[in-house]
CSV table of C-alpha atoms and ligand atoms in Angstrom, one decimal:
chain,number,residue,atom,x,y,z
A,1,MET,CA,91.2,123.5,102.8
A,2,ALA,CA,90.0,124.3,99.1
A,3,ALA,CA,86.6,123.8,99.5
A,4,ASP,CA,87.3,120.4,96.0
A,5,ILE,CA,88.8,118.4,98.7
A,6,ASP,CA,87.2,119.0,101.7
A,7,THR,CA,84.4,117.6,98.9
A,8,GLU,CA,86.2,114.2,98.6
A,9,LYS,CA,86.2,114.5,102.5
A,10,ARG,CA,82.0,115.1,103.3
A,11,ARG,CA,81.9,112.5,100.4
A,12,ALA,CA,84.8,109.8,101.7
A,13,ALA,CA,83.0,110.0,104.9
A,14,GLU,CA,79.8,109.7,104.1
A,15,ARG,CA,80.9,106.6,102.0
A,16,GLY,CA,82.3,105.5,105.0
A,17,LEU,CA,79.3,105.5,106.9
A,18,GLU,CA,77.4,102.7,105.0
A,19,TYR,CA,79.6,99.9,106.8
A,20,VAL,CA,77.9,101.8,110.0
A,21,GLU,CA,75.3,99.0,112.2
A,22,ASP,CA,73.2,99.8,114.7
A,23,GLY,CA,74.6,98.8,118.0
A,24,MET,CA,78.2,99.0,116.9
A,25,VAL,CA,81.4,100.5,119.3
A,26,LEU,CA,83.5,102.8,116.3
A,27,GLY,CA,86.3,103.9,116.8
A,28,LEU,CA,86.1,107.7,116.2
A,29,GLY,CA,89.7,108.3,113.8
A,30,THR,CA,91.3,112.1,114.6
A,31,GLY,CA,91.5,114.9,111.6
A,32,SER,CA,89.4,116.7,109.0
A,33,THR,CA,87.7,113.3,107.0
A,34,ALA,CA,87.4,112.2,110.6
A,35,ALA,CA,85.4,115.8,112.4
A,36,HIS,CA,83.1,114.9,108.9
A,37,VAL,CA,82.7,111.4,110.1
A,38,VAL,CA,82.0,113.0,113.3
A,39,ARG,CA,79.4,115.6,111.9
A,40,LEU,CA,77.4,113.0,109.7
A,41,LEU,CA,77.4,110.0,112.9
A,42,GLY,CA,75.4,112.7,115.0
A,43,GLU,CA,73.0,112.7,112.5
A,44,ARG,CA,72.5,109.6,112.1
A,45,VAL,CA,72.8,108.8,116.0
A,46,GLY,CA,69.6,112.0,116.3
A,47,ALA,CA,67.8,109.9,113.8
A,48,GLY,CA,67.6,106.6,115.7
A,49,LEU,CA,71.7,104.9,115.5
A,50,LYS,CA,72.5,103.2,118.5
A,51,VAL,CA,76.3,103.0,118.5
A,52,ARG,CA,79.0,103.7,120.9
A,53,GLY,CA,82.2,105.6,120.3
A,54,VAL,CA,85.9,105.4,121.3
A,55,PRO,CA,87.7,109.2,120.5
A,56,THR,CA,90.9,108.9,119.7
A,57,SER,CA,91.5,112.1,120.5
A,58,ARG,CA,90.5,115.0,123.3
A,59,SER,CA,89.4,117.4,119.8
A,60,THR,CA,87.3,113.7,119.0
A,61,HIS,CA,85.9,113.3,121.9
A,62,ALA,CA,84.5,117.3,122.0
A,63,LEU,CA,83.3,117.3,118.4
A,64,ALA,CA,81.4,113.9,118.5
A,65,GLU,CA,80.3,115.1,122.1
A,66,ALA,CA,79.0,118.0,120.7
A,67,CYS,CA,76.6,116.2,118.4
A,68,GLY,CA,75.4,113.9,120.2
A,69,VAL,CA,77.2,110.9,120.0
A,70,PRO,CA,77.3,108.7,122.6
A,71,LEU,CA,81.0,107.8,124.1
A,72,ALA,CA,82.6,105.2,125.5
A,73,THR,CA,86.4,104.2,126.8
A,74,LEU,CA,89.0,101.7,126.5
A,75,ASP,CA,88.0,101.4,129.5
A,76,GLU,CA,84.3,100.2,129.2
A,77,VAL,CA,84.6,98.4,126.0
A,78,THR,CA,88.0,96.0,125.4
A,79,ARG,CA,86.5,95.4,121.2
A,80,ILE,CA,86.0,97.7,118.5
A,81,ASP,CA,83.6,96.5,115.7
A,82,LEU,CA,84.4,99.7,113.0
A,83,THR,CA,86.8,102.3,112.9
A,84,ILE,CA,86.6,105.0,110.5
A,85,ASP,CA,90.3,107.5,110.5
A,86,GLY,CA,91.5,109.1,108.2
A,87,ALA,CA,94.7,109.0,107.0
A,88,ASP,CA,97.9,111.3,105.2
A,89,GLU,CA,99.4,108.7,103.2
A,90,VAL,CA,97.9,105.9,101.2
A,91,ASP,CA,99.5,102.6,98.6
A,92,PRO,CA,99.0,100.8,96.3
A,93,GLU,CA,98.7,98.1,98.8
A,94,LEU,CA,96.4,99.8,101.6
A,95,ARG,CA,100.0,100.7,103.6
A,96,VAL,CA,99.1,104.0,105.3
A,97,ILE,CA,100.7,107.2,106.7
A,98,LYS,CA,99.0,108.3,109.6
A,99,GLY,CA,99.7,111.3,112.1
A,100,GLY,CA,99.9,114.5,111.1
A,101,GLY,CA,97.2,115.2,113.0
A,102,GLY,CA,99.1,115.0,116.5
A,103,ALA,CA,96.7,111.7,117.3
A,104,LEU,CA,98.4,108.6,115.7
A,105,LEU,CA,99.4,106.3,119.0
A,106,ARG,CA,95.5,106.4,120.1
A,107,GLU,CA,95.0,106.3,117.0
A,108,LYS,CA,96.4,103.0,116.2
A,109,ILE,CA,95.5,101.4,119.9
A,110,VAL,CA,91.6,102.0,118.6
A,111,ALA,CA,92.7,100.9,114.8
A,112,SER,CA,94.8,97.4,116.6
A,113,ILE,CA,91.7,96.0,118.0
A,114,SER,CA,89.0,97.2,115.8
A,115,GLU,CA,87.4,94.6,114.0
A,116,LYS,CA,87.1,96.9,110.9
A,117,LEU,CA,89.6,100.1,109.6
A,118,VAL,CA,88.1,101.5,107.2
A,119,ILE,CA,90.7,104.2,106.2
A,120,VAL,CA,88.4,107.9,104.6
A,121,VAL,CA,90.8,109.9,102.0
A,122,ASP,CA,90.8,113.0,99.8
A,123,SER,CA,92.4,112.2,96.6
A,124,SER,CA,94.9,113.9,96.9
A,125,LYS,CA,96.1,111.3,100.0
A,126,LEU,CA,96.2,108.8,97.1
A,127,VAL,CA,100.3,107.6,96.5
A,128,GLU,CA,102.6,105.4,94.6
A,129,ARG,CA,104.8,105.5,97.5
A,130,LEU,CA,105.3,106.4,101.2
A,131,GLY,CA,106.8,108.6,102.6
A,132,ALA,CA,107.4,112.4,100.6
A,133,PHE,CA,104.8,112.6,103.6
A,134,ASP,CA,107.0,113.7,106.9
A,135,LEU,CA,106.9,110.6,109.3
A,136,PRO,CA,105.4,111.0,112.1
A,137,VAL,CA,106.7,109.1,115.2
A,138,GLU,CA,105.4,109.4,119.4
A,139,VAL,CA,109.0,110.5,121.0
A,140,THR,CA,109.2,110.3,125.3
A,141,PRO,CA,110.2,113.2,126.0
A,142,TYR,CA,112.8,112.8,128.0
A,143,ALA,CA,114.5,111.2,125.2
A,144,ARG,CA,113.3,113.2,122.1
A,145,LYS,CA,116.3,114.0,121.5
A,146,VAL,CA,118.5,110.9,121.8
A,147,ALA,CA,115.0,109.6,119.8
A,148,CYS,CA,116.1,112.6,117.1
A,149,ILE,CA,119.7,111.0,116.5
A,150,ALA,CA,118.8,106.9,116.2
A,151,LEU,CA,115.7,108.0,113.9
A,152,GLU,CA,118.1,110.0,111.5
A,153,ALA,CA,120.1,106.7,111.6
A,154,THR,CA,117.5,104.9,109.9
A,155,GLY,CA,117.9,107.9,107.1
A,156,CYS,CA,115.3,110.3,107.6
A,157,SER,CA,115.7,113.5,108.4
A,158,ALA,CA,114.4,114.0,111.9
A,159,ARG,CA,112.9,117.4,113.3
A,160,LEU,CA,110.3,117.6,116.3
A,161,ARG,CA,107.7,119.3,115.8
A,162,LEU,CA,106.5,122.2,117.3
A,163,GLY,CA,103.3,123.3,118.3
A,164,GLY,CA,101.7,127.7,117.8
A,165,ASP,CA,103.9,128.8,120.6
A,166,GLY,CA,106.9,127.5,119.4
A,167,VAL,CA,107.6,124.8,122.6
A,168,PRO,CA,107.7,121.0,121.5
A,169,PHE,CA,103.7,119.7,120.2
A,170,VAL,CA,102.6,117.1,122.9
A,171,THR,CA,100.3,114.7,122.6
A,172,ASP,CA,97.6,113.3,124.2
A,173,GLU,CA,99.7,111.0,126.3
A,174,GLY,CA,101.8,113.9,126.9
A,175,ASN,CA,104.3,112.7,124.1
A,176,SER,CA,107.0,114.2,121.5
A,177,LEU,CA,106.6,113.4,118.3
A,178,VAL,CA,109.0,113.9,115.4
A,179,ASP,CA,109.0,114.7,111.8
A,180,CYS,CA,111.2,112.4,109.8
A,181,ALA,CA,111.5,112.9,106.1
A,182,TYR,CA,112.1,110.3,104.2
A,183,GLY,CA,111.5,111.3,100.5
A,184,ALA,CA,110.5,107.5,100.0
A,185,ILE,CA,110.1,104.6,102.6
A,186,ASP,CA,110.7,102.1,100.0
A,187,HIS,CA,110.9,98.7,102.9
A,188,PRO,CA,107.6,99.7,105.2
A,189,ARG,CA,108.2,97.3,106.7
A,190,ALA,CA,111.6,96.6,107.1
A,191,LEU,CA,111.0,100.3,108.3
A,192,ALA,CA,108.6,99.6,110.8
A,193,ASN,CA,110.8,97.4,112.5
A,194,ARG,CA,114.0,99.2,113.2
A,195,LEU,CA,111.3,102.0,114.7
A,196,ASN,CA,109.3,99.6,117.2
A,197,ALA,CA,113.3,98.5,118.6
A,198,ILE,CA,114.3,102.0,119.2
A,199,VAL,CA,113.8,102.9,122.7
A,200,GLY,CA,111.9,106.1,124.0
A,201,VAL,CA,109.7,105.9,120.1
A,202,VAL,CA,106.5,105.2,121.9
A,203,GLU,CA,104.7,104.4,118.9
A,204,HIS,CA,105.4,105.3,114.9
A,205,GLY,CA,102.8,106.3,112.3
A,206,LEU,CA,103.3,103.4,109.5
A,207,PHE,CA,100.3,101.2,110.1
A,208,LEU,CA,100.6,98.2,107.9
A,209,ASP,CA,98.3,95.2,107.7
A,210,MET,CA,95.5,97.6,109.1
A,211,ALA,CA,93.1,99.4,106.9
A,212,ASP,CA,90.3,97.1,105.3
A,213,ILE,CA,89.2,99.3,103.3
A,214,VAL,CA,90.0,102.7,101.9
A,215,VAL,CA,86.7,104.6,100.4
A,216,VAL,CA,88.5,108.1,98.2
A,217,GLY,CA,86.2,110.7,98.1
A,218,ARG,CA,85.7,112.0,94.4
A,219,ALA,CA,83.3,115.2,93.2
A,220,GLY,CA,80.7,112.9,92.1
A,221,GLY,CA,80.6,111.0,94.8
A,222,ALA,CA,83.9,107.8,96.2
A,223,GLU,CA,85.8,105.1,95.5
A,224,VAL,CA,86.0,101.7,97.9
A,225,ILE,CA,89.2,100.5,97.6
A,226,GLU,CA,89.1,96.4,99.7
A,227,ARG,CA,92.3,94.9,100.8
A,228,ALA,CA,92.7,91.0,99.1
A,229,THR,CA,92.6,89.8,102.2
A,230,HIS,CA,91.7,90.0,106.3
A,231,PRO,CA,95.0,90.7,107.2
A,232,HIS,CA,93.7,90.7,111.1
A,233,GLY,CA,95.7,87.9,111.8
A,234,THR,CA,97.9,86.2,108.6
B,301,LIG,C1,95.6,112.0,113.0
B,301,LIG,C2,95.6,112.0,111.6
B,301,LIG,C3,94.9,112.5,110.2
B,301,LIG,O1,94.0,110.8,109.9
B,301,LIG,C4,95.3,112.6,109.4
B,301,LIG,O2,95.9,113.9,109.1
B,301,LIG,C5,94.4,113.9,108.4
B,301,LIG,O3,94.1,114.6,108.2
B,301,LIG,P1,92.6,114.9,107.2
B,301,LIG,O4,91.4,113.9,107.5
B,301,LIG,O5,92.8,116.2,108.1
B,301,LIG,O6,93.5,115.1,105.9
B,301,LIG,O7,96.7,111.2,111.1
B,301,LIG,O8,96.5,112.3,113.7
C-alpha cells in the first residue's frame, strides 16, 4: 500500500476515534483503515478508556484482542453506541459499498444496530457514482452458481471470489462471495431491492442510508462529511 494512502487511512482513523466516549459499546470494522482504528483504540484503552468492542470479523477479533480492547458478542450486547468501519466506495449522498475485505454480512449486522455509523476512508474511496468497485454479494454456498446467474440478470458480470489457494473464498459466516461488476450503479436503492429478492443471496455490500458521518483522511488531517438528516427511522 502506498505510504500516502496509509497515512490518509490513519488520519481518518484518528479523527473517527474522536466520536468515542467513555463507557460506549463500539462496533469494530474490518479492513486496513479499521485496523488503524483498533490499534489506536487499544492505545486509548491502555490509557484508561473504558469501552467494549464488537468485532465484525475474526481478523478484527484477533487484532482487538492483541491490542487489549475488551470485547463483547451480540449474545451479550444487542445495541451498539458507535461503529467505526471502512468502505470501498462512498458517493456524495454517503451511500457506501463495502465487502472488499469479505466481512460485509457481520459489518452490516453491526451497522444496523448502531446508534451512529462513522465510515473512515482514504480519499481514493470517494466517487461521484457507485459501481466502479465490484459490488460484493454474500451468497449461500449451495446456491452460488444459480445465484451468479440471477445476479447477472441484474446487469452485472458476476465472479465467484476465490481464496489464495484458488478454491472459493469462505466468509466468517461460512458463505461464498460473488463480486459483481456493474461499472456504474445508477439506482442503488432499486438494485438493493432486486438483490434482496434473490433467493440464495444472504446480504450485499450496498450500505444505503446507514452512514451518519464519513471521515476522509487527507495528508495533513481529515475532512468530516455529515449527513444532512439522521437516516435511522426515516
Ligand atoms: C471489509 C470492508 C472494508 O471496510 C473495505 O474493504 C475497506 O477496506 P480498507 O480500509 O482496507 O481499504 O468492507 O469487508
